[in-house]
Amino acid sequence: MEFRWLTRKELTQIENIDRKELIEEVYYVRDQELKLVKEYYDIEGWLPSELALYTQRLTSIFDRDGVIIGAFDKDILIGIVSLESYLIDGKTMKLDMLYVSHDYRKKGLGRRLVDIISQEASELGAKELYISATPVRNTVDFYLRLGAELANPPDIYLFELEPLDVHLILPI
C-alpha cells in the first residue's frame, strides 16, 4: 500500500474508488444529540453527475493549495482524503473528503488516511479538524471512534452548505 499526495491530473482517479454501500441507519442531530433512524439505501457506486461534482471539488481544493492524499494498491486509487488549505477561527481545518473503496473498509485504511491528514493539518497550524460527515451510521460511528464530537455550534457557513450532514470536531 502506498500513500502519497495526488497530482492535479490524478484527481479523476476518484472514479476507481468503489463507493458501494448498503445503508440501513442514518443519524439526525436533534437538540444537540445524535438520533439514529432506520432508513434504507443501496448505494451501487458513483452517479456520473456526482462523480463530476466531486472531481471538480477536488480540483478546486487542489488549486487553493489544499492537501489531497491517495492510498494506492498496485497503482489503483483505493482511498482518498482531502484537507482545505485555510484555518477556520485560527485553529481548525476542514477535512473535506474521505472515501475508502468497499473491499478495503474496516481494515484500518480510513484511520490511516485520517492520521496522515491530521499530521498535515497539524504542521499547518491546526489543532482540530472540522468534519461535515454524511449522516450514515458507519461514517459517523467511524469518526466518533476516532474521538470526534458534535460541533457545538456547527460552523454557520459549512452548516448552510450541508445542513443534513453531521458536523463534527476532531482534536488532533
CSV table of N, CA and C in Angstrom, one decimal:
chain,number,residue,atom,x,y,z
A,1,MET,N,0.9,-1.2,0.0
A,1,MET,CA,0.0,0.0,0.0
A,1,MET,C,0.9,1.2,0.0
A,2,GLU,N,0.6,2.2,-0.9
A,2,GLU,CA,1.3,3.4,-1.0
A,2,GLU,C,0.4,4.6,-0.7
A,3,PHE,N,0.9,5.5,0.1
A,3,PHE,CA,0.2,6.8,0.4
A,3,PHE,C,1.0,7.9,-0.2
A,4,ARG,N,0.3,8.8,-0.9
A,4,ARG,CA,1.0,10.0,-1.4
A,4,ARG,C,0.1,11.1,-1.9
A,5,TRP,N,0.7,12.3,-1.9
A,5,TRP,CA,-0.1,13.4,-2.4
A,5,TRP,C,-0.4,13.2,-3.9
A,6,LEU,N,-1.7,13.5,-4.2
A,6,LEU,CA,-2.1,13.4,-5.6
A,6,LEU,C,-1.7,14.6,-6.5
A,7,THR,N,-1.4,14.3,-7.7
A,7,THR,CA,-1.2,15.4,-8.7
A,7,THR,C,-2.6,15.9,-9.2
A,8,ARG,N,-2.6,17.0,-9.8
A,8,ARG,CA,-3.9,17.5,-10.4
A,8,ARG,C,-4.5,16.5,-11.4
A,9,LYS,N,-3.6,16.0,-12.2
A,9,LYS,CA,-4.0,15.0,-13.2
A,9,LYS,C,-4.6,13.7,-12.6
A,10,GLU,N,-4.2,13.4,-11.5
A,10,GLU,CA,-4.7,12.1,-10.8
A,10,GLU,C,-6.1,12.2,-10.2
A,11,LEU,N,-6.6,13.4,-10.0
A,11,LEU,CA,-7.8,13.6,-9.3
A,11,LEU,C,-9.0,12.9,-9.9
A,12,THR,N,-9.0,12.7,-11.2
A,12,THR,CA,-10.1,11.9,-11.8
A,12,THR,C,-10.1,10.5,-11.4
A,13,GLN,N,-9.0,10.0,-10.9
A,13,GLN,CA,-9.0,8.6,-10.4
A,13,GLN,C,-9.9,8.3,-9.3
A,14,ILE,N,-10.6,9.3,-8.7
A,14,ILE,CA,-11.5,9.0,-7.7
A,14,ILE,C,-12.6,8.0,-8.2
A,15,GLU,N,-12.8,8.0,-9.5
A,15,GLU,CA,-13.8,7.1,-10.1
A,15,GLU,C,-13.4,5.6,-9.8
A,16,ASN,N,-12.1,5.3,-9.5
A,16,ASN,CA,-11.7,4.0,-9.2
A,16,ASN,C,-12.1,3.5,-7.8
A,17,ILE,N,-12.5,4.4,-6.9
A,17,ILE,CA,-13.0,4.1,-5.6
A,17,ILE,C,-14.4,3.5,-5.7
A,18,ASP,N,-14.5,2.3,-5.1
A,18,ASP,CA,-15.8,1.6,-5.1
A,18,ASP,C,-16.6,2.1,-4.0
A,19,ARG,N,-17.6,2.9,-4.3
A,19,ARG,CA,-18.5,3.5,-3.2
A,19,ARG,C,-19.6,2.6,-2.7
A,20,LYS,N,-19.7,1.4,-3.2
A,20,LYS,CA,-20.8,0.5,-2.9
A,20,LYS,C,-21.0,0.5,-1.3
A,21,GLU,N,-22.3,0.6,-0.9
A,21,GLU,CA,-22.6,0.5,0.5
A,21,GLU,C,-24.1,0.3,0.7
A,22,LEU,N,-24.4,-0.6,1.6
A,22,LEU,CA,-25.8,-0.8,2.0
A,22,LEU,C,-26.0,-0.1,3.3
A,23,ILE,N,-26.9,0.9,3.3
A,23,ILE,CA,-27.2,1.7,4.4
A,23,ILE,C,-28.5,1.4,5.0
A,24,GLU,N,-28.5,1.1,6.3
A,24,GLU,CA,-29.8,0.8,7.0
A,24,GLU,C,-30.1,1.8,8.1
A,25,GLU,N,-29.2,2.6,8.5
A,25,GLU,CA,-29.4,3.6,9.6
A,25,GLU,C,-28.7,4.9,9.3
A,26,VAL,N,-29.3,6.0,9.6
A,26,VAL,CA,-28.7,7.3,9.5
A,26,VAL,C,-28.9,8.1,10.8
A,27,TYR,N,-28.1,9.0,11.0
A,27,TYR,CA,-28.2,9.9,12.1
A,27,TYR,C,-28.8,11.2,11.7
A,28,TYR,N,-29.6,11.8,12.7
A,28,TYR,CA,-30.1,13.1,12.6
A,28,TYR,C,-29.7,13.8,13.9
A,29,VAL,N,-29.3,15.1,13.8
A,29,VAL,CA,-29.0,15.8,15.0
A,29,VAL,C,-30.2,16.6,15.5
A,30,ARG,N,-30.6,16.3,16.7
A,30,ARG,CA,-31.8,16.9,17.3
A,30,ARG,C,-31.4,17.3,18.7
A,31,ASP,N,-31.6,18.6,19.0
A,31,ASP,CA,-31.3,19.2,20.3
A,31,ASP,C,-29.9,18.8,20.7
A,32,GLN,N,-28.9,19.0,19.8
A,32,GLN,CA,-27.5,18.7,20.1
A,32,GLN,C,-27.2,17.3,20.5
A,33,GLU,N,-28.1,16.3,20.0
A,33,GLU,CA,-27.8,14.9,20.3
A,33,GLU,C,-28.0,14.2,19.0
A,34,LEU,N,-27.3,13.1,18.8
A,34,LEU,CA,-27.5,12.2,17.7
A,34,LEU,C,-28.6,11.3,17.9
A,35,LYS,N,-29.5,11.2,16.9
A,35,LYS,CA,-30.7,10.3,16.9
A,35,LYS,C,-30.6,9.4,15.7
A,36,LEU,N,-30.5,8.1,16.0
A,36,LEU,CA,-30.4,7.1,15.0
A,36,LEU,C,-31.8,6.7,14.4
A,37,VAL,N,-31.9,6.7,13.1
A,37,VAL,CA,-33.2,6.4,12.5
A,37,VAL,C,-33.0,5.4,11.4
A,38,LYS,N,-33.9,4.4,11.3
A,38,LYS,CA,-33.8,3.4,10.3
A,38,LYS,C,-34.2,4.0,8.9
A,39,GLU,N,-33.3,3.9,8.0
A,39,GLU,CA,-33.5,4.3,6.6
A,39,GLU,C,-32.7,3.4,5.7
A,40,TYR,N,-33.2,3.1,4.6
A,40,TYR,CA,-32.6,2.1,3.7
A,40,TYR,C,-32.1,2.7,2.4
A,41,TYR,N,-30.8,2.5,2.1
A,41,TYR,CA,-30.3,3.0,0.8
A,41,TYR,C,-29.3,1.9,0.3
A,42,ASP,N,-29.4,1.7,-0.9
A,42,ASP,CA,-28.4,0.7,-1.5
A,42,ASP,C,-27.6,1.5,-2.6
A,43,ILE,N,-26.4,2.0,-2.1
A,43,ILE,CA,-25.5,2.8,-3.0
A,43,ILE,C,-24.7,1.8,-3.8
A,44,GLU,N,-24.9,1.9,-5.1
A,44,GLU,CA,-24.2,0.9,-6.0
A,44,GLU,C,-22.9,1.5,-6.5
A,45,GLY,N,-22.7,2.8,-6.5
A,45,GLY,CA,-21.5,3.4,-7.0
A,45,GLY,C,-21.7,4.9,-7.2
A,46,TRP,N,-20.8,5.4,-8.0
A,46,TRP,CA,-20.9,6.9,-8.3
A,46,TRP,C,-21.9,7.1,-9.4
A,47,LEU,N,-22.7,8.1,-9.2
A,47,LEU,CA,-23.6,8.6,-10.2
A,47,LEU,C,-22.7,9.5,-11.1
A,48,PRO,N,-22.8,9.5,-12.4
A,48,PRO,CA,-21.9,10.3,-13.3
A,48,PRO,C,-21.9,11.8,-12.9
A,49,SER,N,-23.1,12.4,-12.5
A,49,SER,CA,-23.1,13.8,-12.2
A,49,SER,C,-22.4,14.0,-10.8
A,50,GLU,N,-22.6,13.1,-9.9
A,50,GLU,CA,-21.9,13.1,-8.6
A,50,GLU,C,-20.4,13.1,-8.8
A,51,LEU,N,-19.9,12.2,-9.6
A,51,LEU,CA,-18.5,12.0,-9.8
A,51,LEU,C,-17.9,13.3,-10.4
A,52,ALA,N,-18.6,13.9,-11.3
A,52,ALA,CA,-18.2,15.1,-11.9
A,52,ALA,C,-18.0,16.2,-10.8
A,53,LEU,N,-19.0,16.3,-10.0
A,53,LEU,CA,-19.0,17.3,-8.9
A,53,LEU,C,-17.9,17.1,-7.9
A,54,TYR,N,-17.6,15.8,-7.6
A,54,TYR,CA,-16.6,15.5,-6.6
A,54,TYR,C,-15.2,15.8,-7.2
A,55,THR,N,-15.0,15.5,-8.5
A,55,THR,CA,-13.8,15.7,-9.2
A,55,THR,C,-13.5,17.2,-9.2
A,56,GLN,N,-14.6,18.0,-9.5
A,56,GLN,CA,-14.5,19.4,-9.6
A,56,GLN,C,-14.1,20.0,-8.2
A,57,ARG,N,-14.7,19.4,-7.2
A,57,ARG,CA,-14.5,19.9,-5.8
A,57,ARG,C,-13.0,19.6,-5.4
A,58,LEU,N,-12.5,18.4,-5.8
A,58,LEU,CA,-11.1,18.1,-5.5
A,58,LEU,C,-10.2,19.0,-6.3
A,59,THR,N,-10.5,19.3,-7.5
A,59,THR,CA,-9.7,20.2,-8.3
A,59,THR,C,-9.7,21.6,-7.7
A,60,SER,N,-10.8,22.1,-7.2
A,60,SER,CA,-10.8,23.4,-6.5
A,60,SER,C,-10.0,23.4,-5.3
A,61,ILE,N,-10.0,22.3,-4.5
A,61,ILE,CA,-9.2,22.2,-3.3
A,61,ILE,C,-7.7,22.2,-3.7
A,62,PHE,N,-7.4,21.5,-4.7
A,62,PHE,CA,-6.0,21.4,-5.2
A,62,PHE,C,-5.5,22.8,-5.6
A,63,ASP,N,-6.4,23.5,-6.4
A,63,ASP,CA,-6.0,24.8,-6.9
A,63,ASP,C,-5.9,25.9,-5.7
A,64,ARG,N,-6.5,25.6,-4.6
A,64,ARG,CA,-6.4,26.5,-3.4
A,64,ARG,C,-5.2,26.0,-2.5
A,65,ASP,N,-4.4,25.2,-3.0
A,65,ASP,CA,-3.2,24.7,-2.2
A,65,ASP,C,-3.7,23.8,-1.1
A,66,GLY,N,-4.8,23.1,-1.2
A,66,GLY,CA,-5.2,22.1,-0.2
A,66,GLY,C,-4.4,20.9,-0.3
A,67,VAL,N,-4.6,20.0,0.6
A,67,VAL,CA,-3.9,18.7,0.6
A,67,VAL,C,-4.8,17.6,0.2
A,68,ILE,N,-4.4,16.8,-0.8
A,68,ILE,CA,-5.1,15.6,-1.2
A,68,ILE,C,-4.2,14.4,-1.3
A,69,ILE,N,-4.5,13.4,-0.5
A,69,ILE,CA,-3.7,12.3,-0.4
A,69,ILE,C,-4.4,11.0,-0.8
A,70,GLY,N,-3.8,10.2,-1.6
A,70,GLY,CA,-4.4,9.0,-2.0
A,70,GLY,C,-3.7,7.8,-1.5
A,71,ALA,N,-4.5,6.7,-1.3
A,71,ALA,CA,-4.0,5.4,-0.9
A,71,ALA,C,-4.1,4.5,-2.2
A,72,PHE,N,-3.0,3.9,-2.5
A,72,PHE,CA,-2.9,3.1,-3.8
A,72,PHE,C,-2.6,1.7,-3.4
A,73,ASP,N,-3.2,0.8,-4.1
A,73,ASP,CA,-2.9,-0.7,-4.1
A,73,ASP,C,-2.6,-1.0,-5.6
A,74,LYS,N,-1.3,-1.3,-5.8
A,74,LYS,CA,-0.9,-1.7,-7.2
A,74,LYS,C,-1.3,-0.6,-8.2
A,75,ASP,N,-1.0,0.6,-7.9
A,75,ASP,CA,-1.3,1.8,-8.8
A,75,ASP,C,-2.8,2.1,-9.0
A,76,ILE,N,-3.7,1.5,-8.2
A,76,ILE,CA,-5.1,1.8,-8.2
A,76,ILE,C,-5.5,2.6,-7.0
A,77,LEU,N,-6.1,3.7,-7.2
A,77,LEU,CA,-6.6,4.5,-6.1
A,77,LEU,C,-7.7,3.8,-5.3
A,78,ILE,N,-7.5,3.5,-4.1
A,78,ILE,CA,-8.5,2.8,-3.2
A,78,ILE,C,-9.0,3.6,-2.1
A,79,GLY,N,-8.3,4.8,-1.8
A,79,GLY,CA,-8.8,5.6,-0.8
A,79,GLY,C,-8.3,7.1,-1.0
A,80,ILE,N,-9.0,8.0,-0.5
A,80,ILE,CA,-8.6,9.4,-0.7
A,80,ILE,C,-9.1,10.2,0.5
A,81,VAL,N,-8.3,11.2,0.8
A,81,VAL,CA,-8.6,12.2,1.9
A,81,VAL,C,-8.2,13.6,1.4
A,82,SER,N,-9.0,14.6,1.7
A,82,SER,CA,-8.6,15.9,1.3
A,82,SER,C,-8.8,16.9,2.5
A,83,LEU,N,-8.0,17.9,2.4
A,83,LEU,CA,-8.0,18.9,3.5
A,83,LEU,C,-8.0,20.3,2.9
A,84,GLU,N,-8.9,21.2,3.3
A,84,GLU,CA,-8.9,22.6,2.8
A,84,GLU,C,-7.6,23.2,3.3
A,85,SER,N,-7.2,24.3,2.6
A,85,SER,CA,-5.9,24.9,2.9
A,85,SER,C,-5.9,26.1,3.9
A,86,TYR,N,-7.1,26.4,4.5
A,86,TYR,CA,-7.2,27.5,5.3
A,86,TYR,C,-7.6,27.1,6.7
A,87,LEU,N,-7.3,27.9,7.7
A,87,LEU,CA,-7.7,27.7,9.1
A,87,LEU,C,-9.1,28.4,9.3
A,88,ILE,N,-10.0,27.8,10.1
A,88,ILE,CA,-11.2,28.3,10.5
A,88,ILE,C,-11.0,28.8,11.9
A,89,ASP,N,-11.3,30.0,12.3
A,89,ASP,CA,-11.1,30.5,13.6
A,89,ASP,C,-9.7,30.3,14.1
A,90,GLY,N,-8.7,30.3,13.2
A,90,GLY,CA,-7.3,30.2,13.7
A,90,GLY,C,-6.8,28.9,14.2
A,91,LYS,N,-7.7,27.9,14.3
A,91,LYS,CA,-7.2,26.6,14.9
A,91,LYS,C,-7.8,25.3,14.2
A,92,THR,N,-8.8,25.5,13.3
A,92,THR,CA,-9.5,24.4,12.7
A,92,THR,C,-9.3,24.3,11.2
A,93,MET,N,-9.1,23.1,10.7
A,93,MET,CA,-9.0,22.9,9.3
A,93,MET,C,-10.1,21.9,8.9
A,94,LYS,N,-10.7,22.1,7.7
A,94,LYS,CA,-11.8,21.3,7.3
A,94,LYS,C,-11.3,20.0,6.5
A,95,LEU,N,-11.5,18.9,7.1
A,95,LEU,CA,-11.3,17.6,6.4
A,95,LEU,C,-12.5,17.6,5.4
A,96,ASP,N,-12.2,17.7,4.1
A,96,ASP,CA,-13.2,17.9,3.2
A,96,ASP,C,-13.8,16.6,2.7
A,97,MET,N,-13.0,15.6,2.5
A,97,MET,CA,-13.5,14.4,1.8
A,97,MET,C,-12.7,13.2,2.3
A,98,LEU,N,-13.3,12.1,2.6
A,98,LEU,CA,-12.7,10.8,2.9
A,98,LEU,C,-13.5,9.7,2.3
A,99,TYR,N,-12.9,8.9,1.4
A,99,TYR,CA,-13.5,7.8,0.8
A,99,TYR,C,-12.6,6.6,0.8
A,100,VAL,N,-13.1,5.4,1.1
A,100,VAL,CA,-12.3,4.2,1.0
A,100,VAL,C,-13.1,3.2,0.2
A,101,SER,N,-12.5,2.5,-0.7
A,101,SER,CA,-13.2,1.5,-1.5
A,101,SER,C,-13.8,0.4,-0.7
A,102,HIS,N,-14.9,-0.1,-1.1
A,102,HIS,CA,-15.7,-1.0,-0.4
A,102,HIS,C,-14.9,-2.2,0.2
A,103,ASP,N,-14.1,-2.8,-0.6
A,103,ASP,CA,-13.4,-4.0,-0.2
A,103,ASP,C,-12.2,-3.7,0.8
A,104,TYR,N,-11.9,-2.4,1.0
A,104,TYR,CA,-10.8,-2.0,1.9
A,104,TYR,C,-11.3,-1.4,3.2
A,105,ARG,N,-12.6,-1.3,3.4
A,105,ARG,CA,-13.2,-0.8,4.6
A,105,ARG,C,-13.0,-1.7,5.8
A,106,LYS,N,-13.0,-1.2,7.0
A,106,LYS,CA,-12.9,-1.9,8.2
A,106,LYS,C,-11.5,-2.7,8.3
A,107,LYS,N,-10.5,-2.1,7.7
A,107,LYS,CA,-9.2,-2.7,7.7
A,107,LYS,C,-8.1,-1.7,8.1
A,108,GLY,N,-8.6,-0.5,8.6
A,108,GLY,CA,-7.7,0.5,9.1
A,108,GLY,C,-7.2,1.5,8.1
A,109,LEU,N,-7.7,1.4,6.9
A,109,LEU,CA,-7.2,2.3,5.9
A,109,LEU,C,-7.8,3.7,6.1
A,110,GLY,N,-9.1,3.8,6.5
A,110,GLY,CA,-9.7,5.1,6.8
A,110,GLY,C,-9.0,5.8,7.9
A,111,ARG,N,-8.7,5.1,9.0
A,111,ARG,CA,-7.9,5.6,10.2
A,111,ARG,C,-6.6,6.1,9.7
A,112,ARG,N,-5.9,5.3,8.9
A,112,ARG,CA,-4.6,5.7,8.4
A,112,ARG,C,-4.6,7.0,7.6
A,113,LEU,N,-5.6,7.1,6.8
A,113,LEU,CA,-5.8,8.4,6.0
A,113,LEU,C,-6.0,9.6,6.9
A,114,VAL,N,-6.9,9.4,7.9
A,114,VAL,CA,-7.2,10.5,8.8
A,114,VAL,C,-5.9,10.8,9.6
A,115,ASP,N,-5.1,9.8,10.0
A,115,ASP,CA,-3.9,10.1,10.8
A,115,ASP,C,-2.9,10.9,9.9
A,116,ILE,N,-2.8,10.5,8.6
A,116,ILE,CA,-1.9,11.3,7.7
A,116,ILE,C,-2.4,12.7,7.5
A,117,ILE,N,-3.7,12.9,7.3
A,117,ILE,CA,-4.2,14.2,7.0
A,117,ILE,C,-4.1,15.1,8.3
A,118,SER,N,-4.3,14.4,9.5
A,118,SER,CA,-4.2,15.1,10.8
A,118,SER,C,-2.8,15.7,11.0
A,119,GLN,N,-1.8,14.9,10.6
A,119,GLN,CA,-0.4,15.3,10.7
A,119,GLN,C,-0.2,16.5,9.8
A,120,GLU,N,-0.7,16.4,8.6
A,120,GLU,CA,-0.5,17.5,7.6
A,120,GLU,C,-1.2,18.8,8.2
A,121,ALA,N,-2.4,18.7,8.7
A,121,ALA,CA,-3.1,19.8,9.3
A,121,ALA,C,-2.4,20.4,10.5
A,122,SER,N,-1.8,19.5,11.3
A,122,SER,CA,-1.0,20.0,12.5
A,122,SER,C,0.2,20.8,12.1
A,123,GLU,N,0.9,20.3,11.0
A,123,GLU,CA,2.0,21.0,10.5
A,123,GLU,C,1.6,22.4,9.9
A,124,LEU,N,0.4,22.5,9.5
A,124,LEU,CA,-0.1,23.8,9.0
A,124,LEU,C,-0.7,24.7,10.1
A,125,GLY,N,-0.6,24.2,11.4
A,125,GLY,CA,-1.1,25.1,12.5
A,125,GLY,C,-2.4,24.7,13.1
A,126,ALA,N,-3.1,23.7,12.6
A,126,ALA,CA,-4.4,23.3,13.1
A,126,ALA,C,-4.3,22.5,14.4
A,127,LYS,N,-5.3,22.7,15.2
A,127,LYS,CA,-5.4,21.9,16.5
A,127,LYS,C,-6.6,20.9,16.4
A,128,GLU,N,-7.4,21.1,15.4
A,128,GLU,CA,-8.6,20.2,15.2
A,128,GLU,C,-9.0,20.2,13.8
A,129,LEU,N,-9.8,19.1,13.4
A,129,LEU,CA,-10.4,19.0,12.1
A,129,LEU,C,-11.9,19.2,12.2
A,130,TYR,N,-12.4,19.9,11.3
A,130,TYR,CA,-13.9,20.1,11.1
A,130,TYR,C,-14.3,19.1,10.1
A,131,ILE,N,-15.3,18.3,10.5
A,131,ILE,CA,-15.8,17.2,9.6
A,131,ILE,C,-17.3,17.4,9.4
A,132,SER,N,-17.7,17.5,8.1
A,132,SER,CA,-19.1,17.6,7.8
A,132,SER,C,-19.4,16.2,7.2
A,133,ALA,N,-19.8,15.3,8.0
A,133,ALA,CA,-20.0,13.9,7.7
A,133,ALA,C,-21.4,13.5,7.1
A,134,THR,N,-21.4,12.7,6.1
A,134,THR,CA,-22.7,12.2,5.7
A,134,THR,C,-23.3,11.5,6.9
A,135,PRO,N,-24.6,11.5,7.1
A,135,PRO,CA,-25.2,11.1,8.3
A,135,PRO,C,-25.3,9.5,8.4
A,136,VAL,N,-24.7,8.8,7.5
A,136,VAL,CA,-24.7,7.3,7.5
A,136,VAL,C,-24.1,6.8,8.8
A,137,ARG,N,-24.7,5.8,9.4
A,137,ARG,CA,-24.2,5.3,10.7
A,137,ARG,C,-22.8,4.9,10.7
A,138,ASN,N,-22.4,4.1,9.7
A,138,ASN,CA,-21.0,3.7,9.6
A,138,ASN,C,-20.0,4.9,9.5
A,139,THR,N,-20.3,5.9,8.8
A,139,THR,CA,-19.5,7.0,8.7
A,139,THR,C,-19.4,7.8,10.0
A,140,VAL,N,-20.5,8.1,10.6
A,140,VAL,CA,-20.5,8.9,11.8
A,140,VAL,C,-19.8,8.1,12.9
A,141,ASP,N,-20.2,6.8,13.1
A,141,ASP,CA,-19.6,6.0,14.1
A,141,ASP,C,-18.0,5.9,13.9
A,142,PHE,N,-17.6,5.8,12.7
A,142,PHE,CA,-16.1,5.8,12.4
A,142,PHE,C,-15.5,7.1,13.0
A,143,TYR,N,-16.0,8.2,12.8
A,143,TYR,CA,-15.4,9.5,13.3
A,143,TYR,C,-15.5,9.5,14.8
A,144,LEU,N,-16.6,9.1,15.4
A,144,LEU,CA,-16.8,9.1,16.8
A,144,LEU,C,-15.8,8.2,17.5
A,145,ARG,N,-15.5,7.0,16.9
A,145,ARG,CA,-14.5,6.1,17.4
A,145,ARG,C,-13.1,6.8,17.4
A,146,LEU,N,-12.9,7.7,16.5
A,146,LEU,CA,-11.6,8.4,16.4
A,146,LEU,C,-11.5,9.5,17.5
A,147,GLY,N,-12.6,9.8,18.1
A,147,GLY,CA,-12.6,10.8,19.1
A,147,GLY,C,-13.3,12.1,18.7
A,148,ALA,N,-14.0,12.1,17.6
A,148,ALA,CA,-14.7,13.3,17.2
A,148,ALA,C,-16.0,13.5,18.1
A,149,GLU,N,-16.4,14.7,18.2
A,149,GLU,CA,-17.6,15.1,18.9
A,149,GLU,C,-18.4,16.0,18.1
A,150,LEU,N,-19.7,16.1,18.4
A,150,LEU,CA,-20.6,17.1,17.7
A,150,LEU,C,-20.0,18.5,17.8
A,151,ALA,N,-20.0,19.2,16.7
A,151,ALA,CA,-19.6,20.6,16.7
A,151,ALA,C,-20.7,21.4,17.3
A,152,ASN,N,-20.4,22.1,18.4
A,152,ASN,CA,-21.4,22.8,19.1
A,152,ASN,C,-20.9,24.3,19.4
A,153,PRO,N,-21.4,25.2,18.6
A,153,PRO,CA,-22.3,25.0,17.5
A,153,PRO,C,-21.5,24.7,16.2
A,154,PRO,N,-22.2,24.2,15.2
A,154,PRO,CA,-21.5,24.0,13.9
A,154,PRO,C,-21.2,25.3,13.2
A,155,ASP,N,-20.2,25.3,12.4
A,155,ASP,CA,-19.8,26.5,11.6
A,155,ASP,C,-21.0,26.9,10.8
A,156,ILE,N,-21.4,28.1,10.9
A,156,ILE,CA,-22.6,28.6,10.2
A,156,ILE,C,-22.5,28.4,8.7
A,157,TYR,N,-21.3,28.8,8.1
A,157,TYR,CA,-21.2,28.7,6.6
A,157,TYR,C,-21.2,27.2,6.2
A,158,LEU,N,-20.4,26.4,6.9
A,158,LEU,CA,-20.4,25.0,6.5
A,158,LEU,C,-21.7,24.3,6.7
A,159,PHE,N,-22.4,24.6,7.8
A,159,PHE,CA,-23.7,24.1,8.0
A,159,PHE,C,-24.7,24.4,6.9
A,160,GLU,N,-24.7,25.7,6.5
A,160,GLU,CA,-25.5,26.1,5.4
A,160,GLU,C,-25.3,25.3,4.1
A,161,LEU,N,-24.0,24.9,3.9
A,161,LEU,CA,-23.6,24.2,2.7
A,161,LEU,C,-24.2,22.7,2.7
A,162,GLU,N,-24.1,22.1,4.0
A,162,GLU,CA,-24.5,20.7,4.1
A,162,GLU,C,-25.4,20.6,5.4
A,163,PRO,N,-26.6,21.1,5.4
A,163,PRO,CA,-27.4,21.1,6.6
A,163,PRO,C,-27.8,19.7,7.1
A,164,LEU,N,-27.8,18.7,6.2
A,164,LEU,CA,-28.2,17.3,6.6
A,164,LEU,C,-27.1,16.5,7.1
A,165,ASP,N,-25.8,17.0,7.0
A,165,ASP,CA,-24.7,16.3,7.5
A,165,ASP,C,-24.6,16.4,9.0
A,166,VAL,N,-23.8,15.5,9.6
A,166,VAL,CA,-23.4,15.6,11.0
A,166,VAL,C,-22.1,16.3,11.1
A,167,HIS,N,-22.1,17.5,11.7
A,167,HIS,CA,-21.0,18.3,11.8
A,167,HIS,C,-20.2,18.0,13.1
A,168,LEU,N,-18.9,17.6,12.9
A,168,LEU,CA,-18.1,17.1,14.0
A,168,LEU,C,-16.8,17.9,14.1
A,169,ILE,N,-16.2,17.8,15.3
A,169,ILE,CA,-14.9,18.3,15.5
A,169,ILE,C,-14.0,17.2,16.1
A,170,LEU,N,-12.8,17.0,15.4
A,170,LEU,CA,-11.9,16.0,15.8
A,170,LEU,C,-10.6,16.7,16.3
A,171,PRO,N,-10.3,16.6,17.6
A,171,PRO,CA,-9.0,17.1,18.1
A,171,PRO,C,-7.8,16.4,17.4
A,172,ILE,N,-6.7,17.1,17.1
A,172,ILE,CA,-5.6,16.4,16.6
A,172,ILE,C,-4.3,16.7,17.4
